[in-house]
Amino acid sequence: NIQEWSLRKGPEEIILNPKEFLLLKCFMENPGRVFTKKQLYAAAWESDYLYDDNTIMVHISRLRNKIEDDPQNPAHIRTIKGIGYKFSKEAVE
């Protein structure tokens, strides 16, 4: 629920930090769209001034650990090699 900044996976409530929530919100509002790391950084940090690849990778990894059934083989947040990440359309249906 975006207004409540909450996420549920089945009956379980998943606690996301604000950056994880903003990243997930960006993905869910644009399923199937490929985002570069820089675009995701700008969406969650509302700036690209201090952009860092590693920051995005760490937050995506933490988000996958919370929402994916198998974070090592993600079904929802997919890596697009050499470009960035996309959220599967099937995840929002």
mmCIF file with all atom_site columns, C-alpha atoms in Angstrom:
data_model
loop_
_atom_site.group_PDB
_atom_site.id
_atom_site.type_symbol
_atom_site.label_atom_id
_atom_site.label_alt_id
_atom_site.label_comp_id
_atom_site.label_asym_id
_atom_site.label_entity_id
_atom_site.label_seq_id
_atom_site.pdbx_PDB_ins_code
_atom_site.Cartn_x
_atom_site.Cartn_y
_atom_site.Cartn_z
_atom_site.occupancy
_atom_site.B_iso_or_equiv
_atom_site.pdbx_formal_charge
_atom_site.auth_seq_id
_atom_site.auth_comp_id
_atom_site.auth_asym_id
_atom_site.auth_atom_id
_atom_site.pdbx_PDB_model_num
ATOM 1  C CA . ASN A 1 1  ? 0.000  0.000   0.000   1.00 0.00 ? 1  ASN A CA 1
ATOM 2  C CA . ILE A 1 2  ? 1.772  3.119   -1.218  1.00 0.00 ? 2  ILE A CA 1
ATOM 3  C CA . GLN A 1 3  ? -0.109 5.538   1.038   1.00 0.00 ? 3  GLN A CA 1
ATOM 4  C CA . GLU A 1 4  ? 0.836  3.494   4.111   1.00 0.00 ? 4  GLU A CA 1
ATOM 5  C CA . TRP A 1 5  ? 4.377  2.680   2.931   1.00 0.00 ? 5  TRP A CA 1
ATOM 6  C CA . SER A 1 6  ? 3.667  -0.987  3.618   1.00 0.00 ? 6  SER A CA 1
ATOM 7  C CA . LEU A 1 7  ? 4.238  -4.222  1.741   1.00 0.00 ? 7  LEU A CA 1
ATOM 8  C CA . ARG A 1 8  ? 2.742  -7.658  2.266   1.00 0.00 ? 8  ARG A CA 1
ATOM 9  C CA . LYS A 1 9  ? 3.902  -10.978 0.903   1.00 0.00 ? 9  LYS A CA 1
ATOM 10 C CA . GLY A 1 10 ? 0.972  -13.247 1.589   1.00 0.00 ? 10 GLY A CA 1
ATOM 11 C CA . PRO A 1 11 ? 0.048  -12.771 5.239   1.00 0.00 ? 11 PRO A CA 1
ATOM 12 C CA . GLU A 1 12 ? 3.536  -11.505 6.141   1.00 0.00 ? 12 GLU A CA 1
ATOM 13 C CA . GLU A 1 13 ? 4.286  -7.791  6.425   1.00 0.00 ? 13 GLU A CA 1
ATOM 14 C CA . ILE A 1 14 ? 7.663  -6.924  4.947   1.00 0.00 ? 14 ILE A CA 1
ATOM 15 C CA . ILE A 1 15 ? 9.561  -4.002  6.418   1.00 0.00 ? 15 ILE A CA 1
ATOM 16 C CA . LEU A 1 16 ? 11.352 -1.896  3.814   1.00 0.00 ? 16 LEU A CA 1
ATOM 17 C CA . ASN A 1 17 ? 13.608 1.052   4.482   1.00 0.00 ? 17 ASN A CA 1
ATOM 18 C CA . PRO A 1 18 ? 12.614 4.265   2.666   1.00 0.00 ? 18 PRO A CA 1
ATOM 19 C CA . LYS A 1 19 ? 15.067 3.777   -0.216  1.00 0.00 ? 19 LYS A CA 1
ATOM 20 C CA . GLU A 1 20 ? 13.982 0.169   -0.782  1.00 0.00 ? 20 GLU A CA 1
ATOM 21 C CA . PHE A 1 21 ? 10.366 1.309   -0.806  1.00 0.00 ? 21 PHE A CA 1
ATOM 22 C CA . LEU A 1 22 ? 11.073 4.077   -3.336  1.00 0.00 ? 22 LEU A CA 1
ATOM 23 C CA . LEU A 1 23 ? 12.935 1.643   -5.585  1.00 0.00 ? 23 LEU A CA 1
ATOM 24 C CA . LEU A 1 24 ? 10.081 -0.862  -5.422  1.00 0.00 ? 24 LEU A CA 1
ATOM 25 C CA . LYS A 1 25 ? 7.540  1.906   -6.053  1.00 0.00 ? 25 LYS A CA 1
ATOM 26 C CA . CYS A 1 26 ? 9.488  2.987   -9.144  1.00 0.00 ? 26 CYS A CA 1
ATOM 27 C CA . PHE A 1 27 ? 9.557  -0.601  -10.446 1.00 0.00 ? 27 PHE A CA 1
ATOM 28 C CA . MET A 1 28 ? 5.888  -1.277  -9.727  1.00 0.00 ? 28 MET A CA 1
ATOM 29 C CA . GLU A 1 29 ? 4.756  1.921   -11.426 1.00 0.00 ? 29 GLU A CA 1
ATOM 30 C CA . ASN A 1 30 ? 6.722  0.881   -14.558 1.00 0.00 ? 30 ASN A CA 1
ATOM 31 C CA . PRO A 1 31 ? 6.560  -2.924  -14.891 1.00 0.00 ? 31 PRO A CA 1
ATOM 32 C CA . GLY A 1 32 ? 8.646  -4.240  -17.754 1.00 0.00 ? 32 GLY A CA 1
ATOM 33 C CA . ARG A 1 33 ? 10.620 -1.015  -18.127 1.00 0.00 ? 33 ARG A CA 1
ATOM 34 C CA . VAL A 1 34 ? 14.399 -1.310  -17.943 1.00 0.00 ? 34 VAL A CA 1
ATOM 35 C CA . PHE A 1 35 ? 16.036 1.212   -15.621 1.00 0.00 ? 35 PHE A CA 1
ATOM 36 C CA . THR A 1 36 ? 19.705 2.071   -15.542 1.00 0.00 ? 36 THR A CA 1
ATOM 37 C CA . LYS A 1 37 ? 21.344 2.168   -12.130 1.00 0.00 ? 37 LYS A CA 1
ATOM 38 C CA . LYS A 1 38 ? 21.654 5.921   -12.478 1.00 0.00 ? 38 LYS A CA 1
ATOM 39 C CA . GLN A 1 39 ? 17.902 6.286   -13.159 1.00 0.00 ? 39 GLN A CA 1
ATOM 40 C CA . LEU A 1 40 ? 17.089 4.186   -10.090 1.00 0.00 ? 40 LEU A CA 1
ATOM 41 C CA . TYR A 1 41 ? 19.468 6.219   -7.976  1.00 0.00 ? 41 TYR A CA 1
ATOM 42 C CA . ALA A 1 42 ? 17.801 9.440   -9.119  1.00 0.00 ? 42 ALA A CA 1
ATOM 43 C CA . ALA A 1 43 ? 14.344 7.987   -8.356  1.00 0.00 ? 43 ALA A CA 1
ATOM 44 C CA . ALA A 1 44 ? 15.186 6.883   -4.807  1.00 0.00 ? 44 ALA A CA 1
ATOM 45 C CA . TRP A 1 45 ? 17.632 9.592   -3.791  1.00 0.00 ? 45 TRP A CA 1
ATOM 46 C CA . GLU A 1 46 ? 15.933 12.321  -5.865  1.00 0.00 ? 46 GLU A CA 1
ATOM 47 C CA . SER A 1 47 ? 19.352 13.350  -7.116  1.00 0.00 ? 47 SER A CA 1
ATOM 48 C CA . ASP A 1 48 ? 22.121 12.003  -9.288  1.00 0.00 ? 48 ASP A CA 1
ATOM 49 C CA . TYR A 1 49 ? 24.779 14.194  -7.731  1.00 0.00 ? 49 TYR A CA 1
ATOM 50 C CA . LEU A 1 50 ? 26.453 11.513  -5.564  1.00 0.00 ? 50 LEU A CA 1
ATOM 51 C CA . TYR A 1 51 ? 25.553 8.546   -7.789  1.00 0.00 ? 51 TYR A CA 1
ATOM 52 C CA . ASP A 1 52 ? 27.305 5.286   -6.929  1.00 0.00 ? 52 ASP A CA 1
ATOM 53 C CA . ASP A 1 53 ? 26.793 1.923   -8.701  1.00 0.00 ? 53 ASP A CA 1
ATOM 54 C CA . ASN A 1 54 ? 27.529 -0.026  -5.531  1.00 0.00 ? 54 ASN A CA 1
ATOM 55 C CA . THR A 1 55 ? 24.807 1.775   -3.559  1.00 0.00 ? 55 THR A CA 1
ATOM 56 C CA . ILE A 1 56 ? 22.158 0.665   -6.054  1.00 0.00 ? 56 ILE A CA 1
ATOM 57 C CA . MET A 1 57 ? 23.465 -2.915  -6.172  1.00 0.00 ? 57 MET A CA 1
ATOM 58 C CA . VAL A 1 58 ? 23.375 -3.191  -2.372  1.00 0.00 ? 58 VAL A CA 1
ATOM 59 C CA . HIS A 1 59 ? 19.824 -1.825  -2.134  1.00 0.00 ? 59 HIS A CA 1
ATOM 60 C CA . ILE A 1 60 ? 18.592 -4.060  -4.977  1.00 0.00 ? 60 ILE A CA 1
ATOM 61 C CA . SER A 1 61 ? 20.177 -7.062  -3.252  1.00 0.00 ? 61 SER A CA 1
ATOM 62 C CA . ARG A 1 62 ? 18.477 -6.217  0.050   1.00 0.00 ? 62 ARG A CA 1
ATOM 63 C CA . LEU A 1 63 ? 15.158 -5.675  -1.720  1.00 0.00 ? 63 LEU A CA 1
ATOM 64 C CA . ARG A 1 64 ? 15.468 -9.024  -3.506  1.00 0.00 ? 64 ARG A CA 1
ATOM 65 C CA . ASN A 1 65 ? 16.224 -10.741 -0.197  1.00 0.00 ? 65 ASN A CA 1
ATOM 66 C CA . LYS A 1 66 ? 12.952 -9.380  1.165   1.00 0.00 ? 66 LYS A CA 1
ATOM 67 C CA . ILE A 1 67 ? 10.564 -9.915  -1.761  1.00 0.00 ? 67 ILE A CA 1
ATOM 68 C CA . GLU A 1 68 ? 11.920 -12.802 -3.836  1.00 0.00 ? 68 GLU A CA 1
ATOM 69 C CA . ASP A 1 69 ? 11.190 -16.447 -3.042  1.00 0.00 ? 69 ASP A CA 1
ATOM 70 C CA . ASP A 1 70 ? 14.705 -17.258 -4.285  1.00 0.00 ? 70 ASP A CA 1
ATOM 71 C CA . PRO A 1 71 ? 16.874 -14.110 -4.237  1.00 0.00 ? 71 PRO A CA 1
ATOM 72 C CA . GLN A 1 72 ? 19.698 -15.930 -6.067  1.00 0.00 ? 72 GLN A CA 1
ATOM 73 C CA . ASN A 1 73 ? 17.304 -16.549 -8.987  1.00 0.00 ? 73 ASN A CA 1
ATOM 74 C CA . PRO A 1 74 ? 15.027 -13.512 -8.884  1.00 0.00 ? 74 PRO A CA 1
ATOM 75 C CA . ALA A 1 75 ? 11.661 -13.680 -10.612 1.00 0.00 ? 75 ALA A CA 1
ATOM 76 C CA . HIS A 1 76 ? 10.567 -10.100 -9.947  1.00 0.00 ? 76 HIS A CA 1
ATOM 77 C CA . ILE A 1 77 ? 13.597 -7.801  -10.091 1.00 0.00 ? 77 ILE A CA 1
ATOM 78 C CA . ARG A 1 78 ? 15.668 -8.973  -13.017 1.00 0.00 ? 78 ARG A CA 1
ATOM 79 C CA . THR A 1 79 ? 19.167 -7.878  -13.932 1.00 0.00 ? 79 THR A CA 1
ATOM 80 C CA . ILE A 1 80 ? 19.602 -6.697  -17.504 1.00 0.00 ? 80 ILE A CA 1
ATOM 81 C CA . LYS A 1 81 ? 23.333 -7.150  -18.070 1.00 0.00 ? 81 LYS A CA 1
ATOM 82 C CA . GLY A 1 82 ? 25.171 -4.017  -19.065 1.00 0.00 ? 82 GLY A CA 1
ATOM 83 C CA . ILE A 1 83 ? 22.081 -1.831  -18.594 1.00 0.00 ? 83 ILE A CA 1
ATOM 84 C CA . GLY A 1 84 ? 20.403 -2.139  -15.197 1.00 0.00 ? 84 GLY A CA 1
ATOM 85 C CA . TYR A 1 85 ? 17.251 -3.734  -13.812 1.00 0.00 ? 85 TYR A CA 1
ATOM 86 C CA . LYS A 1 86 ? 13.603 -4.307  -14.627 1.00 0.00 ? 86 LYS A CA 1
ATOM 87 C CA . PHE A 1 87 ? 10.566 -5.455  -12.672 1.00 0.00 ? 87 PHE A CA 1
ATOM 88 C CA . SER A 1 88 ? 8.622  -8.278  -14.280 1.00 0.00 ? 88 SER A CA 1
ATOM 89 C CA . LYS A 1 89 ? 5.142  -7.464  -15.547 1.00 0.00 ? 89 LYS A CA 1
ATOM 90 C CA . GLU A 1 90 ? 3.904  -10.755 -14.094 1.00 0.00 ? 90 GLU A CA 1
ATOM 91 C CA . ALA A 1 91 ? 4.778  -9.552  -10.573 1.00 0.00 ? 91 ALA A CA 1
ATOM 92 C CA . VAL A 1 92 ? 2.092  -6.861  -10.640 1.00 0.00 ? 92 VAL A CA 1
ATOM 93 C CA . GLU A 1 93 ? -0.680 -8.930  -12.200 1.00 0.00 ? 93 GLU A CA 1
#
